[in-house]
Coordinates of C-alpha atoms and ligand atoms in Angstrom, one line a residue:
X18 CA -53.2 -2.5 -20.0
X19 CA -52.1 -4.6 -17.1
X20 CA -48.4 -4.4 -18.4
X21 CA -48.7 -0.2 -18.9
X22 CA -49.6 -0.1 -15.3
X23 CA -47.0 -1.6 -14.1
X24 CA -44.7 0.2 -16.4
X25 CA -46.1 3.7 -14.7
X26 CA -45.8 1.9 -11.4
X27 CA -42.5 2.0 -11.7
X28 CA -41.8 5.1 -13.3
X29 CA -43.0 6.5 -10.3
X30 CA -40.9 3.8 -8.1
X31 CA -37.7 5.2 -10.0
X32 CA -38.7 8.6 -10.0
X33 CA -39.1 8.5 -6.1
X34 CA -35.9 6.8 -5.6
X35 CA -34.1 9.5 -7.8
X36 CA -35.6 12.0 -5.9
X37 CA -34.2 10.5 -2.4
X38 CA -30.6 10.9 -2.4
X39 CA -29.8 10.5 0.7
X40 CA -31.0 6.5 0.9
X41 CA -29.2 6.4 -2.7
X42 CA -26.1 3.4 -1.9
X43 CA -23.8 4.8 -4.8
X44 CA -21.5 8.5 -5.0
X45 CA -21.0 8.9 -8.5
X46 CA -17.5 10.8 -9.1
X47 CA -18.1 13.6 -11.2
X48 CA -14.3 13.3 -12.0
X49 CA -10.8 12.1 -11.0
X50 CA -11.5 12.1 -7.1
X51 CA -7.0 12.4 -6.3
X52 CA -4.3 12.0 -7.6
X53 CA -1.0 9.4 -6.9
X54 CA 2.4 9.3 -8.0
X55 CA 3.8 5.4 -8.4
X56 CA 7.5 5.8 -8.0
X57 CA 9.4 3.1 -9.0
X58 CA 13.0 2.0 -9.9
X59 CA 14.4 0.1 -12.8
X60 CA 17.6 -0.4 -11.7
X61 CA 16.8 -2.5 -9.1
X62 CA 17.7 -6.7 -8.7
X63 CA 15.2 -8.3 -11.4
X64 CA 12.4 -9.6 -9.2
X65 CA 11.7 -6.2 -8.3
X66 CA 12.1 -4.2 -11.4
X67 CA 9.2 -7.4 -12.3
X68 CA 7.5 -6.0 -9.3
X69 CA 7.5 -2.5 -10.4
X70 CA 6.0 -3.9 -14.3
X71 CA 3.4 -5.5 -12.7
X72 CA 2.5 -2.7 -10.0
X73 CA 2.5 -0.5 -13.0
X74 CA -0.4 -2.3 -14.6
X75 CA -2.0 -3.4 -11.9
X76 CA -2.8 0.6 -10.3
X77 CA -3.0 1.6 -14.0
X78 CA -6.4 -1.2 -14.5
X79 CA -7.5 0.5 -11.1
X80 CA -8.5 3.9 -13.0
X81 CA -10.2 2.5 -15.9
X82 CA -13.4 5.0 -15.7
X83 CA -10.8 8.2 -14.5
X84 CA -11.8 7.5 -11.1
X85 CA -8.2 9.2 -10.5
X86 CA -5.4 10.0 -11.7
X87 CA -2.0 7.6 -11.9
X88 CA 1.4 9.7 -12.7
X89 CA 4.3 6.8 -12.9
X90 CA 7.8 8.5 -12.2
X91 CA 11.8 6.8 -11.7
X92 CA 12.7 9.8 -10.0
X93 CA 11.4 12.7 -7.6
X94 CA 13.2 15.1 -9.0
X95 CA 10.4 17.0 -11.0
X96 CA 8.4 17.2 -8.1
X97 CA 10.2 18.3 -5.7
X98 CA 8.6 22.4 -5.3
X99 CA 5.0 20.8 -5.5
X100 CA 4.6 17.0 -4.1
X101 CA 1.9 17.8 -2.6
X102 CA 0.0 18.0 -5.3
X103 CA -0.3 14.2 -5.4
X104 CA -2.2 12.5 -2.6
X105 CA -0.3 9.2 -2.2
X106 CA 2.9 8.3 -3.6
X107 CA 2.9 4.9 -4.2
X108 CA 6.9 3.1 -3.8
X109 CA 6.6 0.0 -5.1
X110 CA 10.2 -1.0 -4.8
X111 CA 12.0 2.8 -4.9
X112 CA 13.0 5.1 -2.2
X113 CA 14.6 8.8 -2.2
X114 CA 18.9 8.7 -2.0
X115 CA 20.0 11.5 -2.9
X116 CA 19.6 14.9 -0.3
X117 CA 17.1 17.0 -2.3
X118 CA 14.9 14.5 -3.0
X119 CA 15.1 12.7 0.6
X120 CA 14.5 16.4 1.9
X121 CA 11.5 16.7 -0.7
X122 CA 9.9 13.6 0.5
X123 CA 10.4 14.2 4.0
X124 CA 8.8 17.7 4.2
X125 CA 6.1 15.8 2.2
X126 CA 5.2 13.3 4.6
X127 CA 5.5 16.0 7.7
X128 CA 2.7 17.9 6.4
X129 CA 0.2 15.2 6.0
X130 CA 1.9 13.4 2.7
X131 CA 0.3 9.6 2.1
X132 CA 2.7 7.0 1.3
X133 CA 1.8 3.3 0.3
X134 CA 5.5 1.6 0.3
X135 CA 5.9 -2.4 -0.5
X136 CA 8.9 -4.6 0.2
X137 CA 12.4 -3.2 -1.0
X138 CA 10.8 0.4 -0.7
X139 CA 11.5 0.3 2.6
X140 CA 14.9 -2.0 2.5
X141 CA 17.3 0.4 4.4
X142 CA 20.8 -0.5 6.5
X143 CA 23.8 0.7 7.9
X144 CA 24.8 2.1 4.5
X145 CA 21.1 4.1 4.0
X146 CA 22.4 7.0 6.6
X147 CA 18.7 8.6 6.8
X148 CA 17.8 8.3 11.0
X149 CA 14.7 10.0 10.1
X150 CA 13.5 7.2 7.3
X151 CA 13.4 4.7 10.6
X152 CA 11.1 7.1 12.4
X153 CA 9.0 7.5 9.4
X154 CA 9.0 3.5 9.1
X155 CA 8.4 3.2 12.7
X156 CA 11.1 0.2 12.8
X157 CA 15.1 -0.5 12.5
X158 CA 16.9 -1.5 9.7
X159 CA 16.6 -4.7 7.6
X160 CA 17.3 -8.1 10.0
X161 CA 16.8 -11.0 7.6
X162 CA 15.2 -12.6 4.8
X163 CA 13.4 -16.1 3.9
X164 CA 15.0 -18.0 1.0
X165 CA 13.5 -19.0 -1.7
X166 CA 10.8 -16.6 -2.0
X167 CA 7.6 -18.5 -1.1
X168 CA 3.8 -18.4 -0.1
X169 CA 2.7 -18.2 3.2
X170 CA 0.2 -18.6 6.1
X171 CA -0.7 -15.1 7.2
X172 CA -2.7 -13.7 10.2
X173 CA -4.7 -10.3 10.4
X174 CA -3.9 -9.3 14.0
X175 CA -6.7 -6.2 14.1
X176 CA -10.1 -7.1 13.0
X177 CA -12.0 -4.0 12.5
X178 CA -8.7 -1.9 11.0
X179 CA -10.3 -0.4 7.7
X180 CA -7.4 -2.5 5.5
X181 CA -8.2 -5.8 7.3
X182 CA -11.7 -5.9 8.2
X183 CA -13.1 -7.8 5.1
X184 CA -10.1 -10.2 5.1
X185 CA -10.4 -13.8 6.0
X186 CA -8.6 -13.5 9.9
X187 CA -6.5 -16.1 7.8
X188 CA -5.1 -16.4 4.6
X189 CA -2.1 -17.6 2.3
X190 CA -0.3 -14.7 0.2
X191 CA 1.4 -15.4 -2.4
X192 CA 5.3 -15.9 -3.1
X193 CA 7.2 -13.5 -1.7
X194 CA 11.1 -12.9 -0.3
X195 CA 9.9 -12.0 3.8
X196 CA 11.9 -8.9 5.5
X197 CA 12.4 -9.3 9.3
X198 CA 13.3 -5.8 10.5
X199 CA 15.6 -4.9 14.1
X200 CA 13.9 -3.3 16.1
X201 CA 10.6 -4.5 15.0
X202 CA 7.8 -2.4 14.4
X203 CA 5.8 -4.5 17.1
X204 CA 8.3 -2.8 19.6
X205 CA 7.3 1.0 18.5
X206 CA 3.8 2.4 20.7
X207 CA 3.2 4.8 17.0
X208 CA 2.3 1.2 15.3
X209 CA -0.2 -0.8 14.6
X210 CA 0.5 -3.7 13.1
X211 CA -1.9 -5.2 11.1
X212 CA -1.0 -8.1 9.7
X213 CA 1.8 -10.6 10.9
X214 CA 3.2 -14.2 9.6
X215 CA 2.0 -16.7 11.1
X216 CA 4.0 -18.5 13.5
X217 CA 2.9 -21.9 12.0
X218 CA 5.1 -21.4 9.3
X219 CA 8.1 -21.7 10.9
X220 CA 11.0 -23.1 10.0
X221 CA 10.5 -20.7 7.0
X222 CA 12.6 -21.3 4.1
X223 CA 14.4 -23.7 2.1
X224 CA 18.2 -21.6 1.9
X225 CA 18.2 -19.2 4.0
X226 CA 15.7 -20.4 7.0
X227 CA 14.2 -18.4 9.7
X228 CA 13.4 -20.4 12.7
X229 CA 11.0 -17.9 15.2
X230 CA 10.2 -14.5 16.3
X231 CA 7.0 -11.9 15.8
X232 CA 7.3 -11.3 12.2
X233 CA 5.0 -8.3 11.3
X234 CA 3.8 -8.0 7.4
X235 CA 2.1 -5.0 7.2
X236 CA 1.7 -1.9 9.6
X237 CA 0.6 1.7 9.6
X238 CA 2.6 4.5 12.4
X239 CA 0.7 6.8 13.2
X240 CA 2.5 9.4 13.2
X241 CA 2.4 9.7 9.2
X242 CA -0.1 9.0 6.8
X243 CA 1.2 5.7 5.4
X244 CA 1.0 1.6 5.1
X245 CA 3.9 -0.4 4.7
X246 CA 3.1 -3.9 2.8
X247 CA 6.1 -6.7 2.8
X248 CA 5.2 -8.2 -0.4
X249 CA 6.8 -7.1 -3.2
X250 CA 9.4 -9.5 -5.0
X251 CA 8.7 -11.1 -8.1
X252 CA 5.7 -11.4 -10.6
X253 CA 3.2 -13.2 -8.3
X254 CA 2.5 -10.1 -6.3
X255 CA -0.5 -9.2 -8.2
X256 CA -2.2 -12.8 -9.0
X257 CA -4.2 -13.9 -5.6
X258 CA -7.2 -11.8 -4.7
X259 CA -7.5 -11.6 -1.2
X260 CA -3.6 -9.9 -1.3
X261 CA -5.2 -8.2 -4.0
X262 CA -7.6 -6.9 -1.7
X263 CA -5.6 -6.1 1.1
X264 CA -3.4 -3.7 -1.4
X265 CA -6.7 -2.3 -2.5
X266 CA -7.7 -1.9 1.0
X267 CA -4.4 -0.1 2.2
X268 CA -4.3 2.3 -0.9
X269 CA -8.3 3.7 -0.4
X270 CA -7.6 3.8 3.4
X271 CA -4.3 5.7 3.1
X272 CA -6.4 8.1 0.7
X273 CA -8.8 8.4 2.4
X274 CA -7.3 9.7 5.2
X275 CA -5.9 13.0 3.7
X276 CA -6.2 15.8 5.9
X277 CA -7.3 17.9 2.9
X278 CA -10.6 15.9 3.2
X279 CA -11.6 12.6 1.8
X280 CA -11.9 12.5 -1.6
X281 CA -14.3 9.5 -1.5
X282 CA -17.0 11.5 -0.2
X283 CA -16.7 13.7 -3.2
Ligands
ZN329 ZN1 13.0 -8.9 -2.6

């Protein structure tokens, strides 16, 4: 008897919860909330071809549930009359070269396109001839590198940005080849860097070595809906989770902000 009371104790307990939605903590989807494009390249030096395998399976475990939907792609081309119908495009270690697709991506981005781009994705030089891929990037063209790709000590320099804010304020990332960029993206007022190498790191490197200077990782301008991440060379991208929640982090955020609405309050 004592056990069938409680039972219809909390029946009632459930049913008044259920019937109070708005102190409920979880928003069931009631399907794919958006949909992103991974672009990739295969053609690529090795380590980041191994990048792109590994990106491939890492966003792909991220929709177990159909939580969203993934399209993988080596090329823009088929998209180029409707890319907006995807709400990120994820460049793991790809950009557009030739004119339709640059134009494609471009138009994209100017009306409220997200982008999540890693490493190489945004390796450009004197040879890229694209002014306009520097003013989406919010910095100059590829300065230097560390040699042997390496971990290292890194420092989240805004606390209560929605990528960072459940990050330790310090933490080691994994192995990785670091891009220095001239003019940084520290010098552009569209930028907000988020997350910087730490300076207690230098000398950096065991070939080629890099000896000072503000060294942003990963920034967002402003002006576009996007992240940039520097990690991206090799197959440890994808094995520590604190980076693994910082890529999480950047990829919800960058959705999240689509002007279309936020898909996560669906
Ligand atoms: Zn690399």
């Amino acid at each position: 008897m004592k056990f069938k009371a409680f039972l219809a104790m909390m029946l009632v307990a459930v049913c008044a919860w259920a019937q109070a939605p708005d102190t409920y903590p979880a928003n069931y989807a009631k399907g794919p909330r958006f949909h992103a494009l991974l672009y990739y390249s295969t053609t690529e030096e090795p380590a980041h071809v191994e990048m792109a395998e590994d990106a491939i399976k890492y966003f792909k475990d991220l929709t177990v549930g159909d939580g969203w939907i993934l399209t993988t792609d080596t090329s823009l081309r088929p998209y180029l009359d409707n890319m907006d119908q995807f709400d990120i495009i994820i460049a793991v270690n790809a950009q557009p070269h030739d004119p339709a697709e640059r134009e494609a991506f471009q138009k994209y981005m100017e009306n409220g396109g997200g982008w999540l781009g890693f490493h190489a994705a945004a390796y450009n030089d004197r040879n890229t001839h694209w002014p306009w891929f520097n003013e989406f990037l919010g910095c100059g063209a590829f300065y230097c590198n560390s040699w042997p790709p390496q971990p290292v000590l890194l420092t989240v320099d805004v606390t209560n940005h929605p990528v960072t804010k459940n990050l330790p304020v310090k933490f080691v990332a994994p192995e990785n080849e670091w891009y220095m960029w001239n003019p940084s993206p520290a010098e552009n007022p569209d930028v907000e860097v988020l997350l910087s190498l730490d300076q207690s790191n230098y000398p950096l490197g065991l070939k080629d070595v890099i000896s000072f200077g503000d060294f942003p990782i990963a920034w967002t301008n402003h002006k576009y809906r996007m992240v940039y991440l520097n990690m991206g060379h090799g197959n440890r991208e994808f094995t520590d989770a604190t980076q693994n929640l910082l890529v999480v982090n950047a990829f919800r955020w960058v959705v999240s902000q689509n002007p279309k609405g936020d898909p996560f309050l669906k």
